[in-house]
């Protein structure tokens, strides 16, 4: 049996062998990769890292800590402002990729994983808002339940079940979002950065 | 290096000119700069934290609203008492055309407001008056229960301010006792615990108190309106105080502000479905005929790649 026929061989062929080390961690880029717009993908990633870091700090102390501790309130503020930055960067990034028609040349999957990251972020953000254990979370949870109930999701994801929302927000959703982001970035590295729309407008 | 600009194939590996670039350095700098921004914004603007409402704060700050709502739960007239799935079968939920997704999902979070919000929590009260009122209520027919409770709920809301109404002819049955007991329980703080511990004794699930609170006629919605959080004030996307909220929900909130959604009884399902379709539209935007051509017609890319296009000229 050849190496390729073993399960391990196949996984290696489907993953590691698809990449050049130069593509994964490049120290050169095409000359057209010179624009402020490229900052926003990386900035989104950086805001995501800040989100994870401040979020992990909050988990260490528990969901009610920030109501009573000065440090806790500050860490909560860092988490909130990281969310705002994350979304601002992501939306500019999204618009940028739209105007660049960055789905050209077999980059549709990059666009789609980007969209999935956008929607996963919205859901993760939403669960964050309903686990604040304060007035805002009570109001948002009771208002939003009707939307979810109307489409039948409410029977499974109950916005009023704070415990469920906390666990989703700190485990499944960030894991899923992280996986999508990694997939997205790997696709970008694999395909290379999309070249400019050429003179003919194609 | 030679390359032919008019025949760039975006699906081929780039073989044109390169520039120096340092991926790791870029990521490190981005994390440092964005981290600094987040830490500074947090220090400058902090974050909001309005205290949560409780049954106790409700009964204390808006007692008339509390007793009216409690009587409404017994009469079956509140939002949750007539909701439908996933809580009960008292309402039909929302339709899109002939489809009712709520019904398909079924009653998975069973809540019978009269029982869940009033009778069950009261059953831990030790006093004999309450005990006998519960027994009378339980022994009566459903029709009789509704009659008593509706009469009392009407009398309370007609008065508007009263916390209880005298009943010389007995037309309210045990309802005034039940409501008054629940009210004292709420004021003492005991109701907050009782509502969450009726299913499990160490709860993390606040469905019952939150649904009950959401039935409030004035207390909860007034507090929200004061924080500009009502649905017609773009509620879901706002944050208490003047902090930015979930502004990325602007499109979702927008539909609730305009017809035909604004006045539709099926607004939630219509808006959710519309957003579902639009989301699919975004995902598959590159495949859509007209929209995917827009970046070719409006040449923002000339600006984005300005340096590149200048190279030649
Ligand atoms: C969590 C959110 C996201 C993160 C962390 C992220 C990160 C990145 C990074 C680091 C790049 C490479 C650098 C660049 O071109 O800017 C990139 C490229 C790309 N992103 Fe995203 N992105 C996210 C969301 C999105 C969204 C919402 C879309 C669009 C719907 C999108 C579409 C794209 C496309 C098409 C590319 C390839 C661009 C090219 O080849 O030039 N991304 N992303």
Coordinates of C-alpha atoms in Angstrom, one line a residue, chain B residues 64-277:
Chain B
X64 CA -50.5 48.4 40.6
X65 CA -48.9 47.2 37.4
X66 CA -47.7 44.1 39.2
X67 CA -51.2 43.1 40.6
X68 CA -52.9 43.8 37.3
X69 CA -50.4 41.6 35.5
X70 CA -50.7 38.8 38.1
X71 CA -54.5 38.9 37.7
X72 CA -54.1 38.9 34.0
X73 CA -52.0 35.7 34.2
X74 CA -54.8 34.0 36.1
X75 CA -57.4 35.3 33.6
X76 CA -55.2 34.2 30.6
X77 CA -55.1 37.6 29.0
X78 CA -51.4 38.4 29.1
X79 CA -49.0 38.0 26.2
X80 CA -47.5 34.8 27.5
X81 CA -50.9 33.4 28.5
X82 CA -52.0 33.7 24.9
X83 CA -48.6 33.1 23.3
X84 CA -48.7 29.7 21.7
X85 CA -45.5 27.7 20.8
X86 CA -43.0 27.1 22.2
X87 CA -44.6 27.8 25.6
X88 CA -48.2 26.6 25.2
X89 CA -51.1 26.0 22.8
X90 CA -53.1 29.1 23.9
X91 CA -52.1 31.0 20.7
X92 CA -51.2 30.1 17.2
X93 CA -47.9 31.9 16.8
X94 CA -47.0 33.5 13.5
X95 CA -47.5 32.4 9.9
X96 CA -45.7 33.0 6.7
X97 CA -48.2 32.0 4.1
X98 CA -49.6 28.7 5.2
X99 CA -46.5 27.7 7.1
X100 CA -46.2 28.0 10.9
X101 CA -42.7 27.1 11.9
X102 CA -43.4 27.7 15.6
X103 CA -46.1 25.0 15.6
X104 CA -43.8 22.6 13.7
X105 CA -41.1 23.0 16.4
X106 CA -43.8 22.4 19.0
X107 CA -44.3 23.2 22.7
X108 CA -40.8 22.5 24.0
X109 CA -40.7 25.0 26.9
X110 CA -44.1 24.4 28.5
X111 CA -45.4 27.4 30.5
X112 CA -48.9 27.7 31.8
X113 CA -48.7 31.3 33.1
X114 CA -51.5 30.9 35.7
X115 CA -49.9 27.8 37.1
X116 CA -46.2 28.7 36.5
X117 CA -46.2 32.3 37.6
X118 CA -48.9 32.3 40.3
X119 CA -50.1 29.0 41.7
X120 CA -46.8 27.1 41.7
X121 CA -44.7 29.8 43.5
X122 CA -47.6 30.4 45.9
X123 CA -47.7 26.7 46.9
X124 CA -44.6 27.2 49.0
X125 CA -46.4 29.8 51.1
X126 CA -47.2 28.4 54.5
X127 CA -50.2 30.5 55.5
X128 CA -53.6 28.8 55.6
X129 CA -55.5 31.6 53.8
X130 CA -53.3 31.2 50.8
X131 CA -53.4 27.4 51.0
X132 CA -57.2 27.4 51.0
X133 CA -57.4 29.9 48.1
X134 CA -55.1 27.6 46.1
X135 CA -57.4 24.7 46.9
X136 CA -60.5 26.6 45.9
X137 CA -58.9 27.7 42.6
X138 CA -57.7 24.1 41.9
X139 CA -61.1 22.6 42.6
X140 CA -63.0 25.1 40.3
X141 CA -63.7 24.5 36.6
X142 CA -61.5 26.2 34.0
X143 CA -64.5 28.3 33.0
X144 CA -65.1 29.4 36.6
X145 CA -61.4 30.3 37.1
X146 CA -61.5 32.5 34.0
X147 CA -64.7 34.2 35.2
X148 CA -63.3 35.1 38.6
X149 CA -59.9 36.2 37.3
X150 CA -61.3 38.2 34.4
X151 CA -63.7 40.0 36.7
X152 CA -60.9 40.9 39.1
X153 CA -58.4 41.8 36.4
X154 CA -61.0 44.2 34.8
X155 CA -61.9 45.7 38.2
X156 CA -58.2 46.3 38.9
X157 CA -57.4 47.9 35.6
X158 CA -60.6 50.0 35.7
X159 CA -59.4 51.5 38.9
X160 CA -55.9 51.8 37.7
X161 CA -54.2 52.4 41.0
X162 CA -55.8 49.9 43.4
X163 CA -53.7 47.0 44.8
X164 CA -56.8 45.1 45.8
X165 CA -60.5 45.4 45.3
X166 CA -63.2 44.6 47.9
X167 CA -65.5 41.7 46.9
X168 CA -68.7 41.7 49.0
X169 CA -70.6 39.4 46.5
X170 CA -67.8 36.9 46.0
X171 CA -67.6 37.3 42.3
X172 CA -63.8 37.3 42.3
X173 CA -63.6 33.9 44.1
X174 CA -60.1 33.2 45.6
X175 CA -58.4 35.5 43.0
X176 CA -57.9 38.6 45.3
X177 CA -56.2 36.4 47.9
X178 CA -54.0 34.7 45.3
X179 CA -52.9 38.0 43.8
X180 CA -52.4 39.7 47.2
X181 CA -50.3 36.8 48.4
X182 CA -48.2 36.8 45.3
X183 CA -47.8 40.5 45.7
X184 CA -46.4 40.2 49.2
X185 CA -44.2 37.4 48.1
X186 CA -42.8 39.6 45.4
X187 CA -42.3 42.5 47.7
X188 CA -40.4 40.3 50.1
X189 CA -38.1 39.0 47.4
X190 CA -39.3 35.4 47.8
X191 CA -41.0 35.3 44.4
X192 CA -37.7 35.8 42.6
X193 CA -36.4 32.6 44.1
X194 CA -39.6 30.7 43.8
X195 CA -40.0 31.4 40.1
X196 CA -36.6 30.0 39.2
X197 CA -36.6 27.1 41.5
X198 CA -39.9 25.5 40.6
X199 CA -38.3 23.2 38.1
X200 CA -34.8 22.8 39.5
X201 CA -33.2 23.8 42.7
X202 CA -30.0 25.4 41.5
X203 CA -31.2 27.4 38.5
X204 CA -29.4 29.1 35.6
X205 CA -32.7 29.4 33.6
X206 CA -34.7 32.6 34.0
X207 CA -37.5 31.9 31.5
X208 CA -40.3 32.1 34.0
X209 CA -39.4 35.4 35.7
X210 CA -38.5 37.0 32.4
X211 CA -41.7 35.9 30.7
X212 CA -43.7 37.1 33.6
X213 CA -41.8 40.4 33.6
X214 CA -42.3 40.8 29.9
X215 CA -46.1 40.6 30.5
X216 CA -45.9 43.8 32.5
X217 CA -48.1 46.5 31.1
X218 CA -46.0 49.5 32.1
X219 CA -43.1 48.8 34.4
X220 CA -40.8 47.0 32.0
X221 CA -41.7 48.8 28.8
X222 CA -41.5 52.2 30.5
X223 CA -38.0 51.5 31.8
X224 CA -37.0 50.4 28.3
X225 CA -38.6 53.4 26.6
X226 CA -36.7 55.7 29.0
X227 CA -33.5 54.0 27.8
X228 CA -34.8 54.4 24.1
X229 CA -34.9 50.6 23.8
X230 CA -38.5 50.1 22.5
X231 CA -39.0 48.3 19.3
X232 CA -40.2 51.4 17.5
X233 CA -37.1 53.2 18.8
X234 CA -34.9 50.6 17.0
X235 CA -34.8 48.7 20.2
X236 CA -32.7 45.6 19.7
X237 CA -29.8 47.4 18.3
X238 CA -29.5 50.0 21.0
X239 CA -27.7 49.9 24.3
X240 CA -28.7 51.5 27.5
X241 CA -27.5 55.1 28.0
X242 CA -25.6 56.5 25.0
X243 CA -23.3 53.6 24.3
X244 CA -23.2 52.1 20.9
X245 CA -25.1 48.8 20.8
X246 CA -25.5 46.1 18.2
X247 CA -25.5 48.7 15.3
X248 CA -24.9 45.8 12.8
X249 CA -28.5 44.9 13.4
X250 CA -29.6 48.1 11.7
X251 CA -31.1 46.4 8.7
X252 CA -33.0 43.9 10.9
X253 CA -34.4 46.7 13.0
X254 CA -35.2 48.9 10.0
X255 CA -38.0 46.5 8.8
X256 CA -39.9 46.9 12.1
X257 CA -40.0 50.6 11.5
X258 CA -41.7 50.5 8.1
X259 CA -44.9 49.0 6.5
X260 CA -46.0 46.4 5.8
X261 CA -44.1 44.9 8.8
X262 CA -44.8 47.7 11.3
X263 CA -48.4 46.9 11.7
X264 CA -48.4 43.2 10.8
X265 CA -49.3 40.5 13.3
X266 CA -46.7 38.3 11.6
X267 CA -43.9 40.9 11.7
X268 CA -41.4 38.7 13.4
X269 CA -41.7 35.8 11.0
X270 CA -41.8 38.2 8.0
X271 CA -38.7 40.1 9.1
X272 CA -36.8 36.9 10.0
X273 CA -37.6 35.3 6.6
X274 CA -36.7 38.5 4.7
X275 CA -33.3 38.6 6.6
X276 CA -32.8 35.0 5.8
X277 CA -33.2 35.6 2.1

